[in-house]
Short mmCIF file of C-alpha atoms in Angstrom, two decimals:
data_model
loop_
_atom_site.label_atom_id
_atom_site.label_comp_id
_atom_site.label_asym_id
_atom_site.label_seq_id
_atom_site.Cartn_x
_atom_site.Cartn_y
_atom_site.Cartn_z
CA LYS A 1 115.17 135.24 126.70
CA PHE A 2 112.32 133.37 128.42
CA ILE A 3 110.30 133.32 125.17
CA LEU A 4 113.30 131.97 123.23
CA LYS A 5 113.76 129.19 125.78
CA ARG A 6 110.08 128.31 125.56
CA TYR A 7 110.19 128.08 121.75
CA PHE A 8 113.37 126.02 121.93
CA LEU A 9 111.69 123.57 124.31
CA GLN A 10 108.64 123.40 122.05
CA PHE A 11 110.89 122.57 119.10
CA TYR A 12 112.59 119.84 121.16
CA ASN A 13 109.21 118.35 122.09
CA PHE A 14 108.07 118.59 118.47
CA LEU A 15 111.06 116.49 117.36
CA PHE A 16 109.85 113.66 119.60
CA ILE A 17 106.26 113.99 118.39
CA LEU A 18 107.58 113.87 114.81
CA SER A 19 109.74 110.80 115.50
CA PRO A 20 107.22 108.11 114.37
CA TRP A 21 107.05 109.77 110.97
CA VAL A 22 110.85 109.86 110.79
CA ILE A 23 110.73 106.07 111.20
CA PHE A 24 108.19 105.93 108.36
CA ALA A 25 110.41 108.11 106.15
CA ALA A 26 113.47 106.00 107.03
CA MET A 27 111.54 102.88 106.03
CA LEU A 28 110.72 104.41 102.64
CA GLN A 29 114.36 105.43 102.13
CA PHE A 30 115.69 102.03 103.17
CA HIS A 31 113.40 100.00 100.94
CA PHE A 32 112.77 102.33 98.03
CA GLN A 33 115.92 104.39 97.71
CA SER A 34 116.15 103.59 93.99
CA PHE A 35 112.71 105.18 93.52
CA LEU A 36 113.37 108.33 95.59
CA PRO A 37 115.02 111.57 94.40
CA TYR A 38 118.26 113.08 95.76
CA GLN A 39 119.64 109.73 96.95
CA GLY A 40 123.04 110.63 95.49
CA ILE A 41 123.50 113.01 98.41
CA PHE A 42 123.30 110.12 100.88
CA LYS A 43 124.75 107.10 99.05
CA GLY A 44 128.28 105.73 99.18
CA GLN A 45 129.91 103.04 97.07
CA PHE A 46 128.05 100.12 98.67
CA PRO A 47 124.29 99.40 98.76
CA PHE A 48 124.14 99.84 102.56
CA ASP A 49 126.68 102.67 102.65
CA TYR A 50 124.58 105.81 103.04
CA ARG A 51 123.40 108.28 105.65
CA THR A 52 119.81 107.60 106.57
CA VAL A 53 116.96 109.88 107.51
CA MET A 54 117.24 108.33 110.97
CA ASP A 55 120.92 109.33 111.25
CA LEU A 56 120.07 112.95 110.46
CA PHE A 57 117.17 112.96 112.90
CA VAL A 58 119.13 111.51 115.84
CA MET A 59 122.02 113.89 115.12
CA THR A 60 119.59 116.84 115.18
CA LEU A 61 117.98 115.56 118.39
CA PHE A 62 121.41 115.25 120.04
CA ILE A 63 122.44 118.78 119.08
CA VAL A 64 119.15 120.31 120.22
CA PHE A 65 119.36 118.38 123.51
CA PHE A 66 122.88 119.54 124.36
CA VAL A 67 122.22 123.15 123.34
CA GLY A 68 119.00 123.09 125.34
CA VAL A 69 120.69 121.73 128.47
CA LEU A 70 123.54 124.25 128.24
CA SER A 71 121.06 127.14 127.82
CA ASP A 72 118.70 125.81 130.53
CA SER A 73 115.92 125.52 127.95
CA ILE A 74 115.71 121.76 128.56
CA LEU A 75 115.68 120.43 132.10
CA ILE A 76 116.63 116.89 133.11
CA ASN A 77 113.98 115.60 135.52
CA LYS A 78 114.71 113.85 138.81
CA ALA A 79 112.80 110.67 137.97
CA LYS A 80 114.98 107.64 138.62
CA ILE A 81 115.40 105.23 135.74
CA PRO A 82 113.95 101.92 137.02
CA LEU A 83 116.16 98.88 137.41
CA ILE A 84 114.13 96.94 134.83
CA LEU A 85 114.97 99.57 132.19
CA TRP A 86 118.69 99.44 133.03
CA LEU A 87 118.49 95.65 132.74
CA GLY A 88 116.82 95.96 129.34
CA ILE A 89 119.50 98.39 128.16
CA PHE A 90 122.25 96.05 129.41
CA LEU A 91 120.77 93.07 127.56
CA LEU A 92 120.35 95.14 124.38
CA VAL A 93 123.98 96.25 124.49
CA ILE A 94 125.17 92.67 125.02
CA ALA A 95 122.98 91.47 122.13
CA GLY A 96 124.32 94.27 119.93
CA ILE A 97 127.95 93.45 120.73
CA LEU A 98 127.34 89.76 119.96
CA GLN A 99 125.71 90.80 116.69
CA ILE A 100 128.78 92.83 115.69
CA PHE A 101 131.15 89.90 116.22
CA LEU A 102 128.95 87.03 115.04
CA GLN A 103 127.04 88.48 112.08
CA GLU A 104 128.23 87.25 108.71
CA VAL A 105 129.59 89.94 106.37
CA TYR A 106 128.68 89.72 102.70
CA GLU A 107 130.50 92.06 100.34
CA PRO A 108 129.27 94.38 99.01
CA VAL A 109 125.71 93.96 100.28
CA LEU A 110 126.50 93.92 103.99
CA ASN A 111 129.90 95.28 104.93
CA ALA A 112 129.37 96.97 108.30
CA PRO A 113 127.55 95.09 111.11
CA PHE A 114 128.10 98.19 113.25
CA GLU A 115 125.38 99.90 111.19
CA TYR A 116 122.88 97.43 112.64
CA PHE A 117 124.20 98.09 116.14
CA ARG A 118 123.87 101.83 115.59
CA SER A 119 120.35 101.75 114.17
CA LEU A 120 118.70 98.83 115.97
CA PHE A 121 120.39 99.06 119.38
CA LEU A 122 122.12 102.38 120.04
CA TYR A 123 119.47 104.77 118.64
CA PRO A 124 116.52 103.23 120.54
CA ILE A 125 118.49 103.32 123.82
CA ILE A 126 119.37 107.01 123.35
CA PHE A 127 115.81 107.86 122.36
CA VAL A 128 114.22 106.11 125.36
CA LEU A 129 116.65 107.64 127.87
CA LEU A 130 116.07 111.16 126.52
CA LEU A 131 112.32 110.57 126.50
CA TYR A 132 112.36 109.29 130.08
CA LYS A 133 114.55 112.02 131.53
CA THR A 134 113.39 115.15 129.67
CA LEU A 135 109.75 114.85 128.58
CA LYS A 136 106.50 115.48 130.44
CA LYS A 137 103.61 113.03 130.43
CA GLU A 138 101.47 115.07 128.02
CA ILE A 139 104.26 115.07 125.41
CA ILE A 140 104.64 111.30 125.71
CA GLU A 141 100.89 110.93 125.16
CA LYS A 142 101.20 113.04 121.99
CA ILE A 143 104.06 110.80 120.79
CA VAL A 144 101.81 107.76 121.24
CA VAL A 145 98.99 109.41 119.25
CA SER A 146 101.47 110.37 116.51
CA TYR A 147 102.73 106.78 116.39
CA ILE A 148 99.20 105.34 116.25
CA ILE A 149 98.29 107.64 113.33
CA MET A 150 101.53 106.74 111.51
CA VAL A 151 100.85 103.01 111.83
CA GLY A 152 97.27 103.55 110.67
CA VAL A 153 98.56 105.23 107.49
CA PHE A 154 101.16 102.48 107.04
CA ALA A 155 98.54 99.75 107.49
CA ILE A 156 96.25 101.33 104.88
CA LEU A 157 99.12 101.49 102.37
CA ALA A 158 100.25 97.93 103.16
CA LEU A 159 96.72 96.55 102.73
CA ILE A 160 96.21 98.46 99.46
CA GLN A 161 99.50 97.04 98.16
CA HIS A 162 98.65 93.50 99.30
CA PHE A 163 95.29 93.43 97.54
CA PHE A 164 95.88 95.75 94.56
CA GLY A 165 99.67 96.05 94.06
CA ILE A 166 99.85 99.71 93.06
CA PHE A 167 103.13 100.66 94.85
CA PRO A 168 106.74 99.65 94.14
CA GLY A 169 107.61 96.32 95.72
CA GLU A 170 105.87 92.97 95.90
CA GLN A 171 102.28 92.31 96.95
CA GLN A 172 103.15 89.08 98.79
CA ASP A 173 105.94 86.57 99.19
CA PHE A 174 105.97 83.05 97.72
CA THR A 175 103.86 81.82 100.66
CA GLY A 176 101.17 84.47 100.10
CA ARG A 177 102.02 86.57 103.18
CA LEU A 178 101.77 90.37 103.24
CA VAL A 179 105.30 91.74 102.81
CA TRP A 180 105.09 95.41 101.79
CA PRO A 181 107.28 97.45 102.03
CA PHE A 182 110.07 94.85 101.80
CA VAL A 183 112.17 94.96 98.62
CA ASP A 184 115.34 92.90 98.28
CA TYR A 185 118.25 94.99 96.97
CA ILE A 186 119.55 92.34 94.60
CA THR A 187 116.41 90.75 93.15
CA LEU A 188 113.88 93.53 93.92
CA LYS A 189 111.65 90.70 95.13
CA SER A 190 110.09 90.31 98.54
CA SER A 191 111.37 87.75 101.02
CA SER A 192 110.16 88.75 104.49
CA ALA A 193 106.89 89.68 106.16
CA ASN A 194 108.68 90.68 109.36
CA TRP A 195 108.98 94.37 108.46
CA ALA A 196 105.21 94.77 108.33
CA ALA A 197 104.79 92.80 111.56
CA PHE A 198 107.37 95.02 113.30
CA PHE A 199 105.40 98.11 112.34
CA ALA A 200 101.91 96.85 113.16
CA THR A 201 102.25 94.67 116.28
CA PRO A 202 103.11 97.35 118.90
CA ALA A 203 100.34 99.62 117.58
CA LEU A 204 97.83 96.76 117.81
CA ILE A 205 98.79 96.10 121.45
CA ILE A 206 98.72 99.79 122.42
CA SER A 207 95.40 100.34 120.62
CA PHE A 208 93.80 97.38 122.37
CA ILE A 209 94.99 98.30 125.88
CA GLN A 210 94.22 102.01 125.67
CA GLY A 211 90.97 101.36 123.81
CA VAL A 212 89.75 98.95 126.51
CA ASN A 213 90.64 101.47 129.22
CA LEU A 214 88.69 104.23 127.44
CA PHE A 215 85.75 101.86 126.84
CA ILE A 216 85.57 101.02 130.56
CA LYS A 217 85.57 104.75 131.33
CA LYS A 218 82.86 105.21 128.63
CA ASP A 219 85.08 107.78 126.99
CA PHE A 220 84.06 107.62 123.32
CA SER A 221 86.08 110.64 122.24
CA TRP A 222 88.03 110.92 118.97
CA LYS A 223 90.95 109.07 120.60
CA PHE A 224 88.81 105.99 121.21
CA TRP A 225 87.75 105.83 117.56
CA LEU A 226 91.33 106.43 116.41
CA LEU A 227 92.51 103.50 118.56
CA LEU A 228 89.64 101.32 117.33
CA ILE A 229 90.33 102.01 113.63
CA THR A 230 94.10 101.60 113.99
CA GLY A 231 93.61 98.43 116.03
CA ILE A 232 91.46 96.88 113.29
CA LEU A 233 93.88 97.91 110.53
CA SER A 234 96.91 96.68 112.49
CA ALA A 235 95.17 93.39 113.28
CA ALA A 236 94.47 92.87 109.56
CA VAL A 237 98.13 93.50 108.69
CA VAL A 238 99.42 91.15 111.41
CA TYR A 239 96.95 88.46 110.37
CA LEU A 240 98.09 88.69 106.74
CA THR A 241 101.78 88.52 107.72
CA GLN A 242 101.06 85.20 109.49
CA SER A 243 103.87 86.02 111.92
CA TYR A 244 103.95 83.49 114.76
CA GLY A 245 106.32 85.75 116.70
CA ALA A 246 103.79 88.59 116.47
CA TYR A 247 100.96 86.26 117.52
CA ALA A 248 102.93 85.13 120.57
CA ALA A 249 103.77 88.72 121.56
CA ILE A 250 100.13 89.81 121.23
CA PHE A 251 98.75 86.79 123.11
CA LEU A 252 101.17 87.05 126.05
CA THR A 253 100.88 90.83 126.38
CA LEU A 254 97.09 90.93 126.21
CA SER A 255 96.81 88.00 128.62
CA PHE A 256 98.97 89.85 131.14
CA PHE A 257 96.97 93.05 130.63
CA LEU A 258 93.62 91.30 131.14
CA PHE A 259 94.97 89.62 134.28
CA ARG A 260 96.02 92.98 135.72
CA ARG A 261 92.94 94.91 134.60
CA PHE A 262 90.03 92.62 135.61
CA ASN A 263 89.05 90.45 138.53
CA PHE A 264 89.79 86.73 138.30
CA LYS A 265 86.33 85.67 137.08
CA LYS A 266 86.24 88.22 134.26
CA PHE A 267 89.86 87.44 133.43
CA ILE A 268 89.10 83.73 132.96
CA ILE A 269 86.20 84.52 130.60
CA LEU A 270 88.22 87.03 128.56
CA PHE A 271 91.25 84.74 128.53
CA LEU A 272 89.13 81.89 127.13
CA LEU A 273 87.83 84.21 124.42
CA LEU A 274 91.44 85.12 123.61
CA VAL A 275 92.34 81.41 123.40
CA ILE A 276 89.35 80.75 121.12
CA ALA A 277 90.35 83.64 118.85
CA GLY A 278 93.92 82.32 118.71
CA GLY A 279 92.65 78.83 117.96
CA GLY A 280 90.46 80.19 115.17
CA ILE A 281 93.44 81.95 113.58
CA TYR A 282 95.43 78.71 113.83
CA LEU A 283 92.67 76.70 112.11
CA LEU A 284 92.50 79.25 109.30
CA GLN A 285 96.27 79.29 108.72
CA LYS A 286 97.44 75.81 109.72
CA THR A 287 97.46 74.57 106.11
CA SER A 288 99.46 77.55 104.81
CA TYR A 289 103.19 77.39 104.10
#
């Protein structure tokens, strides 16, 4: 019985470690469903009316969680959820409810705003709460590594598509920005670089912060080189998306990190270098669309 509980817990932890790749698979299904086999199993009568890989994953995670709790294979820890996280959840729920009532509905392309609420608001909240209350630190670290590797693979594919155009979908939008994997359902043309920016920006921030911490410790293990490579690839993707929102997120987050990590004198020097880098990117892209 003890061995069965241990294997059940290992399977539960593995689902979380696998989760970044589920996001990758869901992205492929969402954008390239017409190119993938067995889509008839998932699809309904409307373009957005289908069960996604993400739906199946969250459903499986829910079932495993409840069975694990009932069998005492999975224990809920005593760590209190911080007020800032509850506030974030509250704001997300409010934003999701507003989205349901205010989002325009276009038949048959977009007929259920609740699908956005489910996928973009409800699923992340459930995932974070389960992660916070049931996982140990070493599992969370493995999730981060899994995510970093996933984004590295995504960045390589996105850059290959942008420069060589060998995958389904467009190489760039009409302004020249990197857009893979976006494919519009109606025209099969690209129209947004945001998808690529969403994938690459968090990985770039995590790679930079953890990479700097390892560099200060002079820890040049495989993890350092993984963070360095992924950071460079992610930076290239973000640069080619020309996403001002991503630039702002990166600049503010790294500024705050440098302020917390270094003394004031070093912070000023590093902050100025960050400003110079940002100014250089602006000068290179200011004449673009």
